[in-house]
Every structure is written in C-alpha cells, then in structure tokens.
Amino acid sequence: MTREGIASVVFPVLLVAALALLQQWNVFRDVDGRLFDLSTGLERGRDPAVVVVERDTVFESSGPTRFGKLDNALARLGVERIGYLDDRPLPTSETAVPILVGAAARRIPGTDAWTMILPPGTQDSGSLFAARILAPSEYGIYRSQSTVLPGLDGSIPVFDAALAGTPHRDRRFLVRMPARQSIPVISASQLVAGELIRGELSRTVALVAASDSLKGTLSTPLAPGTRATSEAIFRAHAIQDLRAGRSASRARAWEAWLLLGVVGLLLVIAFRRTDPKRLAIVVPVAANVLVLGTSWLALEFAGRLLPVTALLLAPWVITFQRILARELRQDRRLDSVASRAVQHSIHRSALREGARLPEFVEPAGRLAGITRSVLIGLCEDGSLEQVSAHDASLDDLVVSPAKLAPQLRKLRGRHVGRDATQLVPSWNTEARITWIGGAEQDLFWLFAEPPGGRTGKQGHLVRAISASFRELFRWRADLNARERQEERFMPIDERVASAISLVSTESDQIRRGFDTIETAVMVFHLIGSPLHANAGMEDIYREAELAVADTSLAELLAALTELDPVRIEAMLQDLVFNGGEMRVPMRRFGPSQRVLRVAAPGSMARGADRVIVVEAIDISELHSAADLRKAVAMFIDLQLRNDLEAILLAADLAKDPRVGPERIVSVVDRIGEAARRATGRLDEVAGLVRGETRDLVDASYPVDARKIVVEALEKTAELAEELGVLMDVAMPALSGFTIAEPRALADMLEAMLRVVIADTPQGETVSLRLEEQDARSHVRISGGFGVGFGRLVWLLTKSEDQSVGEYRLINRGIARTAKWGGSVSYWGREADGFGFNVNLRRIG
C-alpha cells in the first residue's frame, strides 16, 4: 500500500479513537442525555403501573392506626406492593401485601461501599427497608437512577427497584419520562374512606409519600429549566419503567469503541475511491440519518442508549480530515505544474508590463459613459500623483493631499468604493472613488457617476471595469513575486490542478489550432487590452503596420475601418452593454477584401464574460457569386433589351398613320410606355449588378439615420414631382447613431417611398416621419390610395426570387433589418392608404 493509502486509514482510526476517548470521559454525556430526553419525551403514555399516595393532612391527623388502615385499604384495592418513601412505624402482620420503607444511605469513607441508616430497633427487620437515594444529576438534570448499591455484605436494594420488584443487573439506568405518561396521585384519606372500589388498583404498586416529597425540587426532562418535578413523581416514573420493562442504559465502553470503529471503517471505504469534496455534505448527512435511525431502534427495542453524539460527529470529522488530506496533496501537485502555466500567462501584454495598465483606465471609462475622471496614485510618502485624467484634473479636489491620503489608505484593499461628491463640488454631479489596485503604487479612480447611477447598465459596467483592473494588478503581483504568491496561496480542488496541467501541456497545441482557423481572430479584454491573435490576424497586423501587443481595440478598429473615433466608441459602448455583434466593412490591404465582425457576449455588462472578439472575414468567395450573378444579369439584360427594342420599333411603325386606324395609336402608346419603363428598370438592375461586392455583405454599424432619409427623399423627389404628389416630412435637426447598413437601409426606404408615391393620387400628400427616442429610431412612411392588407402581405412575404420591383427591395430590407436588431411593420386598406414603420436600434 502506498504512503497515501496508509495515511487514508491511519488518520481516520486516530480520529475515531479520539472520539471514543472523549465518549468514555463523558464529554458527550449531556448531549446524549438531551437527545434521550427528546426521543423519550415524545413517546406515548402507557397504562399506569404505579400509584402515588399522598399522606394528606386529614390522613396524618387520624391517629396512630392510620397506617394499618391504609395498608388494608391498599391491599383491598389489589396493589402488589406498598412502599413508604418516608418514615413510618414498623408494619404489622395484618396484611399479606409486602411493605417497603425507604431509609437513608451513606457511603462508607475510603471505600465504594454503602450502608443504610436504619431507625433504632429495626436492625432485625432490614429486609423491610431499601435505600432512599437519588443518582447524581447530569449537568443539573435528573434523568438516571440506580437499582442497587454495593454494600459490605452484598448489594443493597434501592427503593425504586425494590418497590418495582424487578431485578436489574445494571446499577444505573435512564428514566423515560414521556410528557403524556399518566402517574395517578391519590390522597390517603380517600383510600381509607373507601372511595375506590375493590380491585381497582390491581397490577400496580403504591408509593406512599408525605406532602413534602410531592413538592417540586428536581429539574428533570419534564421541566428541564425549572425545579418543578417532585421526588415522588420522579421515582414513580422510574418504577413505571422498571415494571414495564422500558428502562434504558447507556452503551458500555467496549460497545462505543466497536460502533465508532465500524462507522470509521465504512467512511474510509466510502471515501477511498471518491472525491470527499463532492460528498462533503451527502455522506455525513446520510451517515447521520442512519445513526439517528439505528440509535432510535436500539433505544426502542434493546433499551440501549448508543453514543449518539460521537457517532454523529464521526462522519463530519473524518470527512473534514479527508478533504484536508486531499488539499495537502493538491498543494504538492500545484507546485509541480503551476510554473509552466504561469509562463504562458505572463506573456499577456497587460500582465507583462504593469506600467501600461493605467493607460487603459481612461478609454475604458469613456466606454462606460464616464464624462469626467481622474486616476490618482498614492505614493509611499503620502503625496498624490495624477496618473491620467479625462476632462478633469487633480486640482479639482477641494481636500488637501495630506487629509485625503489617510482616507485613501482606508479604502485600499476594498472592492466597494465610496461617495466622493464632496471632494469635487465643481463637477456639479455625483462622484465616486474606488481602489483599482496598482503595481508600483496604489491607484484610486475618481469618476463622475454615469447616467443611471450605480444600478443602471453603465453603473454595472463601471464596477466590472474596476474589478477587472484589480484582478489584473493582483495577477501581475502574484506572478512577478513568487514568494508572495506562495504565502498567499490557498489549496484548491483537484479539478483546478487538472485544468492548470491542461493549460501548461496543451496551450501550444491550442495556439496552433487557432492558427488553422480560416478567419483572422483577435480576442480583447473588456478594458481594450489584447489577449490573443491567431496567425491570420497577425498577418493583418503586419499589413496594417500595427503591433499586436501594443494596439488597443479602438486603435485597431480605427486603423482597419473607415469609421471615425466617435462612431467606434458608440459601437463598442453598445456591444459592452447589450452584447451581440456588428459587421463593418474593412479597409483593403493587399488583394483580399474583408469585413470585420466585432462581437461581445450578452453578459458583458454583468461582468461574467469580459472579452470582445474581432474577426476579419474574407469575402473573396462572395466575389465569385457576384460575378456569376453579374454574368447572368448581363445576359438577361442583353436579351430582354433586344426584345424591348424590337417592341419599340414595332410600336413606332404602328403609330404611322398610314398603317392602321386612328384608335390603334392609343393602345400602341401604352405598349411603348410599358417598354420604356421596363428598360428603365433594367438600367437600375444593371447599376445594382455593377455595384461593389462589399455592398452585398450584411453589415451593421452606427450610421446617421437622418442623412439616409434625406438621400432617399432626394432620389424620389423627381418621381413625386412628376406625379404631382406632395411630401410632408418631419425629422430632427441632428441625428444620433442608429445601427444599420447605410446602403441597404437607403435602398429599402427609397423602395417604400416609390411604392407609396406611385399609389398616391395627384395632389395628395405622402407623410414621412423620422423619430429618435432613447433606444430606438422610427421611420414612418404613409399615404397612397391603399391596397388590401391581404394583397400587401402577399406581396411582401413572397420569397425574394418571386418578388417584383420595389417589393423585392422591401422584402430584402425587412430580412436585413431583423439582422440589425430592428423590425419592419406595415399596414394597408383600400381607399384608406397604407404605410410602413421601420424600427431600428439606436445607441446615441
């Protein structure tokens, strides 16, 4: 057996032995007794086997013959024995019922033997007397009684056992005292007066006690907090147990050792091939339930009180020992495998150079909507240093550095900031200050509360950013100071050790696996620090002349896209608050054309997942599909254009007066008009076919909705003027950021306007509204004569291949709008007009 195997057996054996010794030294005696009281106190009552007879004042004043009368009365009622707890004259031979008298007993000095103190003149009648003693209380509670006492010439019977008439081998037993057990108490004067019928007390014994013996003087399980139980009642319960065969005794020492040994052995077997941390609750609880059930069965059917407390503690103690032993072994495993994992982690840019971490505080704060902030460094001499600032400075503080430094020291190490509005009253807004860690010095971030306060999304994001900086600084301190790491290291679960081993042995393979991905991927931390780039993304960095480890997320997007910094910040802010993804056309580097996909998990603002992924998707394959579409469209264009030109030529000939009647001219005019309209639409199709491939990609990023609506109006103004339709337009003077792809949104709005304008009678008005709310942008277009709603649904729900004209563009736009996180609704009714409602996401 290995050393660990031997230890897994030896230590539980030692713990079991310690519990057994504590049990033998009566350490758990009171707890076991209280469990015994709880169990027996709930038992049902049984038929009384003992009657308490009170020597009342009427009986005591009835003369010297009163005892004989009482004996005869009890004999007539059928009692089997009569026991006088207090002194009385020697019984006469007038009755055949055995009469027992209680006598005092004392221990013989220097020995364990006892002797009874008999009244003078009764030495020859010792068999009529029994020792009137009570077993010592257990922590103030009387719950046990003796049956015999050791004497010089043999055992001395105790009053309770002698009156019960049942031999008992144990010298000490536990008295069951159910709350529902009835102990009749009858006055002696009633019995002498013959108020009970003959034989009414058959199969019982009588305990005759003076009034003083019926006064409450003992604390028993019936009333453990008060001295409410009399000596006579306590002895009556003991006699009841002895006569009913319900007395209980504690387990002997060897029985306790054996039971604890069995429990310890079973627990060792249970933990031998299992994880003690997984079973840290299940096994002890199951063992405790089994112990309680077994203890109740032993008490109920064998009259034996097992070492319940020790048996209940054994599973928990052994489980804790097994967990502790597993953690000690885990420490040794971690020491051997963690160093290689540390080497992989230390190469992260934010950890490799701790001095660069403060540079990420300001841009990360702006993403969270913080308008003012100051990063304060606390030097060892108590002076304050402004590390960085955004629209603020250290001079805004109204408190001197000497007074502020002690407050900052109290804040050091706390993960919850405090209100700092009084420190910067010139900001005219609520402010907070929080500790974010530090490398060479402790850093404190003083910032203006973002809109929504601490409970809004921005407040949650600020706390997540602060926690990220604290975590990064702590990691760097632990990884760069190995001695401190060992001092502060805490044992962890074996699964963590397996995870570290996996990282250290397979990280290179995982990195190479990332390099085989076709798309270029870059993973960023929430604060904008780069975490990992695969080989494809590293090639793009080289083409763009960027450094992988030193380029932040915002800098990368500015270099690879045509978005300005304001739109980049708005896009990232929306991503970290709401999660999801956005697709942005990427600048061209080399022969390939790509689109950037920027994505973040939905739980970002709650701080659970703090990463942002940038993926460069090569759309070169889409070029092939576009070329095929272009070739097909050109073929259709040429063939159909020839046919239409032939129709036009025929129409011109038909219009010659020499050819046909005058009424044919109007029909031919309509044919020509239709042909010209078809030719115009072919020109539009040709323009779409010749568009850039990047326009075919479903992209979405922050755009100016007002600008797009204005462009759609300009393109449809000529049609409205030609048909004599008026335009009623309402839109804000300035527009924020709406998530969409500008070309696709413009095409859809233009098609909607054309449909409504073409259906509007001359002189009527088409309404266009652009409304921007906090989180949504709405474009509403309405007007026209109207079309049945069923017909409108049929036109807009057909597949793109089956749709025609502007309805095809609208159908395509509806599908794309859903990908942007928006929606399109429409309505219509004949003679009542129809319209469209475009609902888009807005982020600023």
mmCIF file of N, CA and C in Angstrom, residues 793-805 807-812 815:
data_model
loop_
_atom_site.group_PDB
_atom_site.id
_atom_site.type_symbol
_atom_site.label_atom_id
_atom_site.label_comp_id
_atom_site.label_asym_id
_atom_site.label_seq_id
_atom_site.Cartn_x
_atom_site.Cartn_y
_atom_site.Cartn_z
ATOM 1 N N VAL A 793 -49.708 41.819 -47.771
ATOM 2 C CA VAL A 793 -48.949 40.738 -47.117
ATOM 3 C C VAL A 793 -48.419 39.758 -48.154
ATOM 4 N N TRP A 794 -49.266 39.450 -49.141
ATOM 5 C CA TRP A 794 -48.842 38.510 -50.195
ATOM 6 C C TRP A 794 -47.648 39.062 -50.969
ATOM 7 N N LEU A 795 -47.650 40.369 -51.234
ATOM 8 C CA LEU A 795 -46.547 40.976 -51.977
ATOM 9 C C LEU A 795 -45.242 40.986 -51.181
ATOM 10 N N LEU A 796 -45.350 41.148 -49.850
ATOM 11 C CA LEU A 796 -44.153 41.333 -49.028
ATOM 12 C C LEU A 796 -43.655 40.057 -48.369
ATOM 13 N N THR A 797 -44.414 38.998 -48.427
ATOM 14 C CA THR A 797 -43.980 37.751 -47.783
ATOM 15 C C THR A 797 -43.537 36.697 -48.778
ATOM 16 N N LYS A 798 -43.614 37.005 -50.075
ATOM 17 C CA LYS A 798 -43.094 36.050 -51.042
ATOM 18 C C LYS A 798 -41.584 36.017 -50.953
ATOM 19 N N SER A 799 -40.985 34.948 -51.427
ATOM 20 C CA SER A 799 -39.526 34.849 -51.418
ATOM 21 C C SER A 799 -38.937 35.931 -52.307
ATOM 22 N N GLU A 800 -37.661 36.248 -52.079
ATOM 23 C CA GLU A 800 -37.014 37.311 -52.820
ATOM 24 C C GLU A 800 -37.005 37.021 -54.321
ATOM 25 N N ASP A 801 -36.881 35.766 -54.689
ATOM 26 C CA ASP A 801 -36.844 35.415 -56.110
ATOM 27 C C ASP A 801 -38.197 35.641 -56.777
ATOM 28 N N GLN A 802 -39.289 35.519 -56.008
ATOM 29 C CA GLN A 802 -40.629 35.655 -56.579
ATOM 30 C C GLN A 802 -41.151 37.085 -56.489
ATOM 31 N N SER A 803 -40.524 37.943 -55.674
ATOM 32 C CA SER A 803 -40.963 39.324 -55.549
ATOM 33 C C SER A 803 -40.596 40.093 -56.806
ATOM 34 N N VAL A 804 -41.299 41.214 -57.004
ATOM 35 C CA VAL A 804 -41.065 42.014 -58.206
ATOM 36 C C VAL A 804 -40.845 43.459 -57.808
ATOM 37 N N GLY A 805 -40.029 44.174 -58.609
ATOM 38 C CA GLY A 805 -39.871 45.608 -58.470
ATOM 39 C C GLY A 805 -39.438 46.042 -57.088
ATOM 40 N N TYR A 807 -41.061 45.912 -54.418
ATOM 41 C CA TYR A 807 -41.413 44.975 -53.352
ATOM 42 C C TYR A 807 -40.274 43.998 -53.065
ATOM 43 N N ARG A 808 -39.471 43.683 -54.077
ATOM 44 C CA ARG A 808 -38.315 42.817 -53.854
ATOM 45 C C ARG A 808 -37.303 43.525 -52.945
ATOM 46 N N LEU A 809 -37.053 44.799 -53.163
ATOM 47 C CA LEU A 809 -36.121 45.542 -52.323
ATOM 48 C C LEU A 809 -36.651 45.659 -50.889
ATOM 49 N N ILE A 810 -37.980 45.895 -50.787
ATOM 50 C CA ILE A 810 -38.559 45.985 -49.444
ATOM 51 C C ILE A 810 -38.455 44.641 -48.735
ATOM 52 N N ASN A 811 -38.758 43.567 -49.454
ATOM 53 C CA ASN A 811 -38.671 42.227 -48.865
ATOM 54 C C ASN A 811 -37.251 41.945 -48.385
ATOM 55 N N ARG A 812 -36.266 42.267 -49.205
ATOM 56 C CA ARG A 812 -34.869 42.060 -48.835
ATOM 57 C C ARG A 812 -34.494 42.931 -47.626
ATOM 58 N N ALA A 815 -35.732 41.495 -44.234
ATOM 59 C CA ALA A 815 -34.878 40.408 -43.730
ATOM 60 C C ALA A 815 -33.594 40.956 -43.112
#
